[in-house]
PDB file of C-alpha atoms in Angstrom:
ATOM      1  CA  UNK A   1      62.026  66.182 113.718  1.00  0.00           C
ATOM      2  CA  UNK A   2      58.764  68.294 113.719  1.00  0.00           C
ATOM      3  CA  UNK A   3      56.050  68.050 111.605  1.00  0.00           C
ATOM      4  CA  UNK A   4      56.027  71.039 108.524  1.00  0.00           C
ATOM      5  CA  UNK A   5      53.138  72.927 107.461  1.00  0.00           C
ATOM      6  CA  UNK A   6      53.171  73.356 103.690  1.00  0.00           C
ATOM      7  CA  UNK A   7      50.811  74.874 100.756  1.00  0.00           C
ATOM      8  CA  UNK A   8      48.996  72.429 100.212  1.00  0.00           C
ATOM      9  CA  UNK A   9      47.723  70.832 103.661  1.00  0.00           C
ATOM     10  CA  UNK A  10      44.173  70.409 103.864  1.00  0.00           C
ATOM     11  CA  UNK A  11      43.908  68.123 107.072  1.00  0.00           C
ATOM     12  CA  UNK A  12      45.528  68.408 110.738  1.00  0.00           C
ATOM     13  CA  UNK A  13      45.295  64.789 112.460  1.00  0.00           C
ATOM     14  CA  UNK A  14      45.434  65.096 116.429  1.00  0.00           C
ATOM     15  CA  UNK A  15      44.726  68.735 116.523  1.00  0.00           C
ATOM     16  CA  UNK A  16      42.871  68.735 119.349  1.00  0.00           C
ATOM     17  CA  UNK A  17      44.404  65.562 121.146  1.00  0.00           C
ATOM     18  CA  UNK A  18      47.233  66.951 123.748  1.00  0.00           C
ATOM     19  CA  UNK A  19      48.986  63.416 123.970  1.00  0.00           C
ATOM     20  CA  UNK A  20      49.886  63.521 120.186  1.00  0.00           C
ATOM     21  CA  UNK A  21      51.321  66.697 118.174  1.00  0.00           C
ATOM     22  CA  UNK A  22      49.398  67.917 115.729  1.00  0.00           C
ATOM     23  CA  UNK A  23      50.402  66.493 112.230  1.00  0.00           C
ATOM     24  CA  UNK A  24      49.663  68.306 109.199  1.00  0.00           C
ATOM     25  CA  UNK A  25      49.345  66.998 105.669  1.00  0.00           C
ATOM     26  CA  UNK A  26      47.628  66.365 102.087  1.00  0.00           C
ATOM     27  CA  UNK A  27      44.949  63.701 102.888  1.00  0.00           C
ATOM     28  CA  UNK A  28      43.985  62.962  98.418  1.00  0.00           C
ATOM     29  CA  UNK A  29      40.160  62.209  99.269  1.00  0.00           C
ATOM     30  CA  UNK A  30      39.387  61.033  95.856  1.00  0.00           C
ATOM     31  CA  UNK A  31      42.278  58.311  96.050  1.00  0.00           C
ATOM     32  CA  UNK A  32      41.337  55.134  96.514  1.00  0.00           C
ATOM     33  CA  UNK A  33      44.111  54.330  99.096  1.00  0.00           C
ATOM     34  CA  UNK A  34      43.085  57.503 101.450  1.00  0.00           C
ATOM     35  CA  UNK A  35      46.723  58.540 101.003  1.00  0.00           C
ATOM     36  CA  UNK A  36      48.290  61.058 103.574  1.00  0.00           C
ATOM     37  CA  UNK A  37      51.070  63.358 103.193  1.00  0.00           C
ATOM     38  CA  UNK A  38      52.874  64.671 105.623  1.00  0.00           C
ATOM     39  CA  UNK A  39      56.192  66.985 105.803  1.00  0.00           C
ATOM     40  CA  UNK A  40      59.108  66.632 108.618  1.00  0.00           C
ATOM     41  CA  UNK A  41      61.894  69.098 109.042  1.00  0.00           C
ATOM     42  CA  UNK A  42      64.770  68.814 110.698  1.00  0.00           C
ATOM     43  CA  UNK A  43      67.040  70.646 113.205  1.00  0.00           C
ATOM     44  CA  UNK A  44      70.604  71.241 112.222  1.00  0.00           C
ATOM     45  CA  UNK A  45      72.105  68.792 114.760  1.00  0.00           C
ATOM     46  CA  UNK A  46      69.627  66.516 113.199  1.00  0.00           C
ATOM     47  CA  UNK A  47      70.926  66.958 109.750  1.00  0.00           C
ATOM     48  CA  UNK A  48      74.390  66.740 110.576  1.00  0.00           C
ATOM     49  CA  UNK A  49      73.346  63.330 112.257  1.00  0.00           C
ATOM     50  CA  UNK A  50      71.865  62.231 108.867  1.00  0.00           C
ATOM     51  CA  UNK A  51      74.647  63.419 106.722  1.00  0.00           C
ATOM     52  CA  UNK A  52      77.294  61.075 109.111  1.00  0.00           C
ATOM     53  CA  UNK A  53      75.081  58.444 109.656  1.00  0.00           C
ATOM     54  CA  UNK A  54      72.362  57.973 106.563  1.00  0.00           C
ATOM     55  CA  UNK A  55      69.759  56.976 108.714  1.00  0.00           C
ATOM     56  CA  UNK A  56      66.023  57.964 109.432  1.00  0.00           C
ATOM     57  CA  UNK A  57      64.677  56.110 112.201  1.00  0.00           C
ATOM     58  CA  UNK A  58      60.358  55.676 112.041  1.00  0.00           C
ATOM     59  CA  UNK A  59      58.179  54.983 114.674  1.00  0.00           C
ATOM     60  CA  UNK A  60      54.563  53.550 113.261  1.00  0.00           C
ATOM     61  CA  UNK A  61      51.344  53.776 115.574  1.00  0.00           C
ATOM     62  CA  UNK A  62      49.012  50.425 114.672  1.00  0.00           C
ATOM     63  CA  UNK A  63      47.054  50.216 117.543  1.00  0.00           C
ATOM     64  CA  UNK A  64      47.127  46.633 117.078  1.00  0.00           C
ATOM     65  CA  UNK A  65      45.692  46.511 113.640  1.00  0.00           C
ATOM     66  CA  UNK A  66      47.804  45.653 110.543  1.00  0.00           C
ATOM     67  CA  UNK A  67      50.526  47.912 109.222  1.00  0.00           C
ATOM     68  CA  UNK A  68      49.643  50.225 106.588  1.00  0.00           C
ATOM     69  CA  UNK A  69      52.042  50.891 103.822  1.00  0.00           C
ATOM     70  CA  UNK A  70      54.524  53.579 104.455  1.00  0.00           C
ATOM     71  CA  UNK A  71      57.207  55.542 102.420  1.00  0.00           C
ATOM     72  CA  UNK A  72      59.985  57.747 103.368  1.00  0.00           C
ATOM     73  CA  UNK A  73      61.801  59.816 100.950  1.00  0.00           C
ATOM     74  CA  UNK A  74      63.711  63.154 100.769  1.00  0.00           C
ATOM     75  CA  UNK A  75      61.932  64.154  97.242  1.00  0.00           C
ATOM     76  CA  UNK A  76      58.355  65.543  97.181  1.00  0.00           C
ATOM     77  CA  UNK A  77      57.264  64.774  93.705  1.00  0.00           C
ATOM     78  CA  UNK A  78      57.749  61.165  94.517  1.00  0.00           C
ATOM     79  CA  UNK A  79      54.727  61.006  96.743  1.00  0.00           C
ATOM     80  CA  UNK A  80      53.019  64.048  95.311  1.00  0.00           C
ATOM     81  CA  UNK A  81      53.133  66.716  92.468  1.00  0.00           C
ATOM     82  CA  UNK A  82      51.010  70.039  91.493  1.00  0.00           C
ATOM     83  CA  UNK A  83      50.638  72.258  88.744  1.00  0.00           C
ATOM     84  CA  UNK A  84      53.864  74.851  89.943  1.00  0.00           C
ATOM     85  CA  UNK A  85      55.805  71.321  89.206  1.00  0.00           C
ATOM     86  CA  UNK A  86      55.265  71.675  85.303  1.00  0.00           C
ATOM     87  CA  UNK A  87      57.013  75.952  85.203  1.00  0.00           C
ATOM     88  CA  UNK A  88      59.824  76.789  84.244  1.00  0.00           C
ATOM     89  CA  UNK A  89      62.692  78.278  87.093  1.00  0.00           C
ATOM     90  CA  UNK A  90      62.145  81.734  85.715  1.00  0.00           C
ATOM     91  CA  UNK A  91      58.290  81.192  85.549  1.00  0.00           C
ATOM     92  CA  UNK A  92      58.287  80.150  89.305  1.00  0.00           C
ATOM     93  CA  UNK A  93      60.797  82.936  90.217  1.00  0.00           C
ATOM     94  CA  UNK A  94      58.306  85.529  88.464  1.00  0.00           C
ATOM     95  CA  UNK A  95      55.032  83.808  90.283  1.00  0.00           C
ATOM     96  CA  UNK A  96      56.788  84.073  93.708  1.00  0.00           C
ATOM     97  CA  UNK A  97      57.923  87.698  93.223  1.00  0.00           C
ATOM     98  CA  UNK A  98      55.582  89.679  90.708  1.00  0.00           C
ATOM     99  CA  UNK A  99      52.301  90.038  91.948  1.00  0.00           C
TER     100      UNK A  99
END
């Protein structure tokens, strides 16, 4: 899985740090948990993998400090939403092509 860029990033961690790939994601500075968002896609073989086998395997860095909460889900509006979230199909459809 890589990493996605998406609308709404507004922080890259480990841009500049060869060792790690660059991950970017919605860092919500006024929430009080300093919540980070981040986007993975998947190659096909990858998908095909996860359609046989159901299973999403997570690696966490702690650096030897305790674990920070974590969530995993297939379903955006469950970690985050935004104003496009409250139009209608045809409303988005007319956003994305009439300019």
């Amino acid at each position: 899985m890589k990493p996605i860029h998406f609308k709404d990033v507004n922080k890259v961690y480990a841009k500049d740090q060869p060792e790690y790939q660059p991950l970017p994601g919605l860092f919500l500075d006024g929430d009080e948990k300093g919540e980070f968002i981040a986007c993975w896609g998947m190659t096909w073989k990858e998908r095909i993998k996860c359609l046989f086998t159901g299973k999403v395997w997570v690696s966490l860095y702690t650096f030897h400090k305790p674990l920070t909460p974590s969530y995993v889900t297939v379903n955006r509006k469950e970690v985050y939403g935004h104003t496009d979230d409250q139009l209608s199909f045809w409303a988005k459809l007319k956003r994305r092509f009439i300019k």
